[in-house]
JSON list of C-alpha atoms in Angstrom, two decimals:
[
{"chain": "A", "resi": 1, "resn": "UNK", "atom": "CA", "xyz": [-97.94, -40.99, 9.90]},
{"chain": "A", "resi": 2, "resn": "UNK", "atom": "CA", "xyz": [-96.87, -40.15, 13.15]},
{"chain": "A", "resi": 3, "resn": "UNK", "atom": "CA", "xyz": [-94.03, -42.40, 13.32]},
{"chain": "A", "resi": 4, "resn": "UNK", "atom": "CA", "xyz": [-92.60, -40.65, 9.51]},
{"chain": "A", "resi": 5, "resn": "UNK", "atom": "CA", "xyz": [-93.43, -37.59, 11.57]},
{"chain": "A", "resi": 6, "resn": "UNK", "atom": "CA", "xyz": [-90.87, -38.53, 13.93]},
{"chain": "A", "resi": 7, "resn": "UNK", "atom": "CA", "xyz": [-88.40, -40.37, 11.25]},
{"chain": "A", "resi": 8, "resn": "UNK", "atom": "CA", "xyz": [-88.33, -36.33, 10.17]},
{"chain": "A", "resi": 9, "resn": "UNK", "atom": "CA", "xyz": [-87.74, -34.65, 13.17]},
{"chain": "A", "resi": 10, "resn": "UNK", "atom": "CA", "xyz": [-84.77, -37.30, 13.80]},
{"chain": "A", "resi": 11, "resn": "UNK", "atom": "CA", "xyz": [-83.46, -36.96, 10.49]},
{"chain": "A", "resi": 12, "resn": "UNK", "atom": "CA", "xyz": [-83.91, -33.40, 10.84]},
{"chain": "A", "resi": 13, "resn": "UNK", "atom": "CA", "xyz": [-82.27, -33.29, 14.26]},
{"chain": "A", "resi": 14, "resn": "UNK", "atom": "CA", "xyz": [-79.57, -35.37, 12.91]},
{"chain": "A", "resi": 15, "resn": "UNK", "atom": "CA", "xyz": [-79.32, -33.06, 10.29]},
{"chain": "A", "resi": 16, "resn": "UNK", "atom": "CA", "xyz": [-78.72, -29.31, 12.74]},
{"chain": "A", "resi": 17, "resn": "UNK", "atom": "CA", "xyz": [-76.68, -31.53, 14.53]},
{"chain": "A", "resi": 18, "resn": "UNK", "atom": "CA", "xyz": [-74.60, -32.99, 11.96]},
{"chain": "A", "resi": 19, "resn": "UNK", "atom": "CA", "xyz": [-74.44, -28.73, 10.52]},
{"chain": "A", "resi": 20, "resn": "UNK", "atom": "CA", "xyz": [-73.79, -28.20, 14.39]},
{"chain": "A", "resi": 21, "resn": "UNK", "atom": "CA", "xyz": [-70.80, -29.64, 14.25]},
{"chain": "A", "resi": 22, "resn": "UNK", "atom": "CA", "xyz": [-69.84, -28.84, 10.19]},
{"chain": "A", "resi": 23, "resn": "UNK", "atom": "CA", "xyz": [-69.77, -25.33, 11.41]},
{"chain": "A", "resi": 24, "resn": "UNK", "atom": "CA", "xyz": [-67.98, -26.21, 15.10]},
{"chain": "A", "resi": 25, "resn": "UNK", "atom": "CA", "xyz": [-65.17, -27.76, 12.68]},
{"chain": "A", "resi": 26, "resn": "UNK", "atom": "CA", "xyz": [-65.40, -24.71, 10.90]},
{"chain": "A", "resi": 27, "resn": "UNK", "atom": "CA", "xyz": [-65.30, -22.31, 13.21]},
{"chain": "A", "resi": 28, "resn": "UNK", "atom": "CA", "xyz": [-62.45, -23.82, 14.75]},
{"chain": "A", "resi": 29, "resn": "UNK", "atom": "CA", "xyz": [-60.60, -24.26, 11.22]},
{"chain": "A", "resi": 30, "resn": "UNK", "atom": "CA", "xyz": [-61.42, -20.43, 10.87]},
{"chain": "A", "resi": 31, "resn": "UNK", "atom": "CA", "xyz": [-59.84, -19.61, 14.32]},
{"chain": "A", "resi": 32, "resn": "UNK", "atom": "CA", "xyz": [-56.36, -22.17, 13.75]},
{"chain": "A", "resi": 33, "resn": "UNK", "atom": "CA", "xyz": [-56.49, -19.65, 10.25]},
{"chain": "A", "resi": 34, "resn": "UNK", "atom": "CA", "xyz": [-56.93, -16.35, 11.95]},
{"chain": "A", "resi": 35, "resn": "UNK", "atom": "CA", "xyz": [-54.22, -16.91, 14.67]},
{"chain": "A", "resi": 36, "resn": "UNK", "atom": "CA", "xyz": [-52.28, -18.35, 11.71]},
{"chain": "A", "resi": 37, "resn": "UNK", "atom": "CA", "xyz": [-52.68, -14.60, 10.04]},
{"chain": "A", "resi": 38, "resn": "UNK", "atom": "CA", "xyz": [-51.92, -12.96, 13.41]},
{"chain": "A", "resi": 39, "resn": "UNK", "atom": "CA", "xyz": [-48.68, -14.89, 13.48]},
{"chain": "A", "resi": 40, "resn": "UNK", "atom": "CA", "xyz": [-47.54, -13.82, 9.93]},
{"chain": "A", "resi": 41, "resn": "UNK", "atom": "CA", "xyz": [-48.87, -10.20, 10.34]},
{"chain": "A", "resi": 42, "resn": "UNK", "atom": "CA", "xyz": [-46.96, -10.09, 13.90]},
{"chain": "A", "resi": 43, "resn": "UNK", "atom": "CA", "xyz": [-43.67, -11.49, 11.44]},
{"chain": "A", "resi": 44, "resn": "UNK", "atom": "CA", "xyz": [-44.28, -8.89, 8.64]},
{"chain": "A", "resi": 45, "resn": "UNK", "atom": "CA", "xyz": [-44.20, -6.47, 11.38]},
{"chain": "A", "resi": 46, "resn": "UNK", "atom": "CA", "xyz": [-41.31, -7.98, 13.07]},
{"chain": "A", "resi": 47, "resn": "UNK", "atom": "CA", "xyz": [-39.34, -7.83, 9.68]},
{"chain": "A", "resi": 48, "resn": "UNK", "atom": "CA", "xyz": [-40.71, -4.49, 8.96]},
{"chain": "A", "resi": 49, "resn": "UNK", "atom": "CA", "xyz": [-39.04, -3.27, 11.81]},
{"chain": "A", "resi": 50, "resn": "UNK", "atom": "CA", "xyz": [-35.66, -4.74, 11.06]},
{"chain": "A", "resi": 51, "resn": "UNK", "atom": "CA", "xyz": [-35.94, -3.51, 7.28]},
{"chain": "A", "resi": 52, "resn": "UNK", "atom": "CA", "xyz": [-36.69, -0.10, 8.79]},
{"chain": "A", "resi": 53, "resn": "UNK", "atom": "CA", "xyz": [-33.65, -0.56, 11.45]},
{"chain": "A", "resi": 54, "resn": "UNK", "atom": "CA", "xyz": [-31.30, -2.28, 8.71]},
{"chain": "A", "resi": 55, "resn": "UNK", "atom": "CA", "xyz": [-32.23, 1.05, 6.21]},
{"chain": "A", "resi": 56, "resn": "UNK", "atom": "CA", "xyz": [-31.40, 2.98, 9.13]},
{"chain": "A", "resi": 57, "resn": "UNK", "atom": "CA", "xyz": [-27.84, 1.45, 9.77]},
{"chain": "A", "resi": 58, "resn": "UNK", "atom": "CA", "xyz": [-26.75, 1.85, 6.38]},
{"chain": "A", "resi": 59, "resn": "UNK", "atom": "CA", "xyz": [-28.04, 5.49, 5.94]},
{"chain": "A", "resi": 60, "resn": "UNK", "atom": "CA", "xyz": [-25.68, 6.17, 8.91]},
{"chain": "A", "resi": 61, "resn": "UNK", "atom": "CA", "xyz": [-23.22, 4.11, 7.25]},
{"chain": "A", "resi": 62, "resn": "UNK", "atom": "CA", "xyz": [-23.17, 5.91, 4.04]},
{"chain": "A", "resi": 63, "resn": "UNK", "atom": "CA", "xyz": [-23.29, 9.21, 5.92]},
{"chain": "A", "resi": 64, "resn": "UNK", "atom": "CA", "xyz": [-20.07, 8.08, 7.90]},
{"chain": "A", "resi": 65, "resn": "UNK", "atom": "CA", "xyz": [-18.58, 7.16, 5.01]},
{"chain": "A", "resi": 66, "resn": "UNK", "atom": "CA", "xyz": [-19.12, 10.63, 3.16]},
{"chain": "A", "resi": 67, "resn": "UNK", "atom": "CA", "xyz": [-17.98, 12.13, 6.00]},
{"chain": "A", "resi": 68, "resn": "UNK", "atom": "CA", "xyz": [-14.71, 10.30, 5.78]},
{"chain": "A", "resi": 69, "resn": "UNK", "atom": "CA", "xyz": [-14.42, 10.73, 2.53]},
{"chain": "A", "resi": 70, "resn": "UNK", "atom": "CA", "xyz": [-15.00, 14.51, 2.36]},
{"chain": "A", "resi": 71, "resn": "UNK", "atom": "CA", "xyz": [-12.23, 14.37, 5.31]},
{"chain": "A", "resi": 72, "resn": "UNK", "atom": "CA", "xyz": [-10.20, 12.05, 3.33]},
{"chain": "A", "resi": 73, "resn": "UNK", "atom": "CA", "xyz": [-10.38, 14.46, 0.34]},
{"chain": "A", "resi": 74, "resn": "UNK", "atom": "CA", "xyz": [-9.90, 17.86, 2.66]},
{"chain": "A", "resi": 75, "resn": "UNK", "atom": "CA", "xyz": [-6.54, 15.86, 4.17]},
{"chain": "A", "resi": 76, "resn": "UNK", "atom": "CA", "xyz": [-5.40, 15.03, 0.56]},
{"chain": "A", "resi": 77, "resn": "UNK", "atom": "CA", "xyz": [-6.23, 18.78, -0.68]},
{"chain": "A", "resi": 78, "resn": "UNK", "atom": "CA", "xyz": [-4.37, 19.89, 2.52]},
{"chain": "A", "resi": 79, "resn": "UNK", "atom": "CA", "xyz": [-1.74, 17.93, 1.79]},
{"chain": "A", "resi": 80, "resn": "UNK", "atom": "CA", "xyz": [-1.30, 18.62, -2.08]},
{"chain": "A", "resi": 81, "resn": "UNK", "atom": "CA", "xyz": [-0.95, 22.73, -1.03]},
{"chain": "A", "resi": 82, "resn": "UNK", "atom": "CA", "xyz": [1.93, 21.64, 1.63]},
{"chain": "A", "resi": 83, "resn": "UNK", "atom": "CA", "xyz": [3.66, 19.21, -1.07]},
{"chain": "A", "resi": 84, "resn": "UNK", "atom": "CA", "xyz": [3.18, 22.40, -3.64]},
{"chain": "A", "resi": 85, "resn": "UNK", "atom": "CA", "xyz": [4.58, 24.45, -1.36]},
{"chain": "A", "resi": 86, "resn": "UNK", "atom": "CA", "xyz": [7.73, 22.61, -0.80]},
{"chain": "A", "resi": 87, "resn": "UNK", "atom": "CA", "xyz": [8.18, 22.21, -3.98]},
{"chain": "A", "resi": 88, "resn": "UNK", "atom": "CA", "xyz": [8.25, 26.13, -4.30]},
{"chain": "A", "resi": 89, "resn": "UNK", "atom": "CA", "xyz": [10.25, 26.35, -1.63]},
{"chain": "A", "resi": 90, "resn": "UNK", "atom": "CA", "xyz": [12.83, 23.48, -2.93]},
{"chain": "A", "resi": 91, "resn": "UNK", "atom": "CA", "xyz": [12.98, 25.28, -6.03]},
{"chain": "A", "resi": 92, "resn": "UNK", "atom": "CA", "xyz": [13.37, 28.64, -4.95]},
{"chain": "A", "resi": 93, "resn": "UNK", "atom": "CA", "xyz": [16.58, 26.92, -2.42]},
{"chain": "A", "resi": 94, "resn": "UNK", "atom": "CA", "xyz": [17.72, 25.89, -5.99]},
{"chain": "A", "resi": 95, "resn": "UNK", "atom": "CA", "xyz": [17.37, 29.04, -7.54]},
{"chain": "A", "resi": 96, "resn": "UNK", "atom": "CA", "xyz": [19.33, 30.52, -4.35]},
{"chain": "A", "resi": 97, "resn": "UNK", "atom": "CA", "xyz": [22.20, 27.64, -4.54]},
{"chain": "A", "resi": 98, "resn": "UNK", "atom": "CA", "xyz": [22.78, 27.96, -8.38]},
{"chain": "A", "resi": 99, "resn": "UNK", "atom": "CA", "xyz": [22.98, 31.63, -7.59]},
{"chain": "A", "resi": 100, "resn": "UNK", "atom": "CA", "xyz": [25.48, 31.29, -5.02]},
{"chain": "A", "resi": 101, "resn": "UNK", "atom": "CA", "xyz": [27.29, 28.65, -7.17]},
{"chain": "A", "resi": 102, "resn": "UNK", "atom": "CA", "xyz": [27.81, 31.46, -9.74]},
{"chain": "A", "resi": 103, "resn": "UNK", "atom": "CA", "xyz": [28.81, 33.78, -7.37]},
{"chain": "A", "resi": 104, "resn": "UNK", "atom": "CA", "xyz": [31.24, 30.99, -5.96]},
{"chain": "A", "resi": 105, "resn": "UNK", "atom": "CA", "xyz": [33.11, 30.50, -9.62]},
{"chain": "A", "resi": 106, "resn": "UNK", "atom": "CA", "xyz": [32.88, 34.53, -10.34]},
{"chain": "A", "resi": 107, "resn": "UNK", "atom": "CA", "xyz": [34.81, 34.91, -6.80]},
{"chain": "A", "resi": 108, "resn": "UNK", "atom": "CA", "xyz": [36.90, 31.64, -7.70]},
{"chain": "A", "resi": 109, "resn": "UNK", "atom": "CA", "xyz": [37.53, 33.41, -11.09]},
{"chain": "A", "resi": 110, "resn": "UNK", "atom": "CA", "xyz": [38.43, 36.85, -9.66]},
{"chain": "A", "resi": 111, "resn": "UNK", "atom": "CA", "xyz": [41.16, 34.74, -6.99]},
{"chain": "A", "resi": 112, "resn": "UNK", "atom": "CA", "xyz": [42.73, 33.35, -9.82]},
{"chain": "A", "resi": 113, "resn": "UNK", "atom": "CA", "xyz": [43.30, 36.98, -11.51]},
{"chain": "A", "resi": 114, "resn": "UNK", "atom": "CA", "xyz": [44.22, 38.16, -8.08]},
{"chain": "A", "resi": 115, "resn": "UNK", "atom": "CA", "xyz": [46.85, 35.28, -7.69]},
{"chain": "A", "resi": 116, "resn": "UNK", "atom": "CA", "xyz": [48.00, 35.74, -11.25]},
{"chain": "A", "resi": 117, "resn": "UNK", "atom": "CA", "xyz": [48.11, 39.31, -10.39]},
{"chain": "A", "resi": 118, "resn": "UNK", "atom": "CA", "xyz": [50.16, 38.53, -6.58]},
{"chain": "A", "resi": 119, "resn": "UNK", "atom": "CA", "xyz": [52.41, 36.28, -8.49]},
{"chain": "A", "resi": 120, "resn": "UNK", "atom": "CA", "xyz": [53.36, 38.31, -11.21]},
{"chain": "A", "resi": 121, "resn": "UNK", "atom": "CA", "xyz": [54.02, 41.14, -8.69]},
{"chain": "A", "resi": 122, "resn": "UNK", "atom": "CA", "xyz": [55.81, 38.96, -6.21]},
{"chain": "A", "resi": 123, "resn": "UNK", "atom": "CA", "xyz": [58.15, 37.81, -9.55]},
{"chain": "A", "resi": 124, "resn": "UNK", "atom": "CA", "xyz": [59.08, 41.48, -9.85]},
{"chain": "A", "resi": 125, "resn": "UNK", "atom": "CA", "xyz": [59.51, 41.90, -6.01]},
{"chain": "A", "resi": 126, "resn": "UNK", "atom": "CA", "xyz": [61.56, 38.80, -6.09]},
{"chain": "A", "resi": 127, "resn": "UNK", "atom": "CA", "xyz": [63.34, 39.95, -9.23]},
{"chain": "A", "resi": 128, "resn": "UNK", "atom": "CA", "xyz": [63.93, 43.64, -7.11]},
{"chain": "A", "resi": 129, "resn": "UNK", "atom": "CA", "xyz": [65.81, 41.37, -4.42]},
{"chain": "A", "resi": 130, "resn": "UNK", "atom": "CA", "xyz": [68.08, 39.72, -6.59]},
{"chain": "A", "resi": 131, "resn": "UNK", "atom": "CA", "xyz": [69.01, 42.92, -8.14]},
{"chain": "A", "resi": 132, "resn": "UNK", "atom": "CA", "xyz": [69.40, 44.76, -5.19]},
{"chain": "A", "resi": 133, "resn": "UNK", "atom": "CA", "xyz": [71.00, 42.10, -4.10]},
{"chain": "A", "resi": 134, "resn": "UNK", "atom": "CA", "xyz": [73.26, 42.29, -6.86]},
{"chain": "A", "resi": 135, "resn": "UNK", "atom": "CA", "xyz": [73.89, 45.63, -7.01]},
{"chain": "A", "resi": 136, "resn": "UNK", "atom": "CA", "xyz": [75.13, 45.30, -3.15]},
{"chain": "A", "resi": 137, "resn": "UNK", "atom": "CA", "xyz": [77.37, 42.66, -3.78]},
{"chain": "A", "resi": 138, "resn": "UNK", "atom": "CA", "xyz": [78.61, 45.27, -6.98]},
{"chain": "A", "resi": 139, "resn": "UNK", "atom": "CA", "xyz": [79.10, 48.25, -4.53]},
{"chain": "A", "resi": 140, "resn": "UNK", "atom": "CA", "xyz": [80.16, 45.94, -1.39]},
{"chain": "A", "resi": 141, "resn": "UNK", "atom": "CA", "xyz": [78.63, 45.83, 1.80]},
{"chain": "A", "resi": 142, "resn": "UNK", "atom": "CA", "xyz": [80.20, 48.97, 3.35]},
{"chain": "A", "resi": 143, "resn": "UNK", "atom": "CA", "xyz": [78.40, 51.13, 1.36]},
{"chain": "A", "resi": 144, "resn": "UNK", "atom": "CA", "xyz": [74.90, 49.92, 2.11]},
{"chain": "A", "resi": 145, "resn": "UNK", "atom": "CA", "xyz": [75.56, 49.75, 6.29]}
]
């Protein structure tokens, strides 16, 4: 009796030691997982952060870029008055130059008149030369000295 006694207490020995080391194994299995976790959480926080500094970069970016383009648009707005305004001005330099062209053929008109009017008097002054002319060659030259 004594002797299954101690067949027992061996296998029962045998037994918390064989659970000894089940739960050694699994404790050690348990710690290989948790520093597993702490890697990936320390990763997910790692990639967290660059998310957050990526989002960051390319809300600056898009606030750069609607900057320029608000300056882009100003600049074009800026530059659409200017090209307006030459255009007003070419036009009005137009105006002006057609005005003076007018003016140029109403003076260019009036010279002709003038010259018709010259020429016509300078045939009657010429015409008053030959007859004088005449009319000393009729009475002689003694009477005109």
């Amino acid at each position: 009796v004594i002797e299954q006694e101690r067949i027992k207490i061996q296998e029962t020995k045998q037994f918390f030691e064989a659970k000894e080391l089940e739960t050694a194994s699994q404790q050690e299995r348990i710690g290989q997982e948790m520093q597993m976790v702490e890697e990936m959480k320390e990763r997910l926080e790692s990639e967290a952060s660059n998310n957050a500094k990526q989002k960051e970069e390319i809300e600056n970016e898009k606030a750069a870029n609607k900057e320029a383009l608000e300056l882009e648009r100003t600049q074009m707005q800026e530059m659409k008055v200017v090209m307006e305004s030459k255009v007003m001005e070419t036009l009005e330099k137009q105006e002006e130059l057609e005005r003076q062209r007018i003016e140029m053929e109403q003076m260019k008109v009036e010279l002709k008149m003038k010259l018709k009017e010259t020429s016509g008097q300078q045939e009657i002054i010429e015409q008053e030369r030959v007859e004088i002319k005449r009319m000393k060659e009729d009475m002689g030259e003694s009477t005109w000295n």
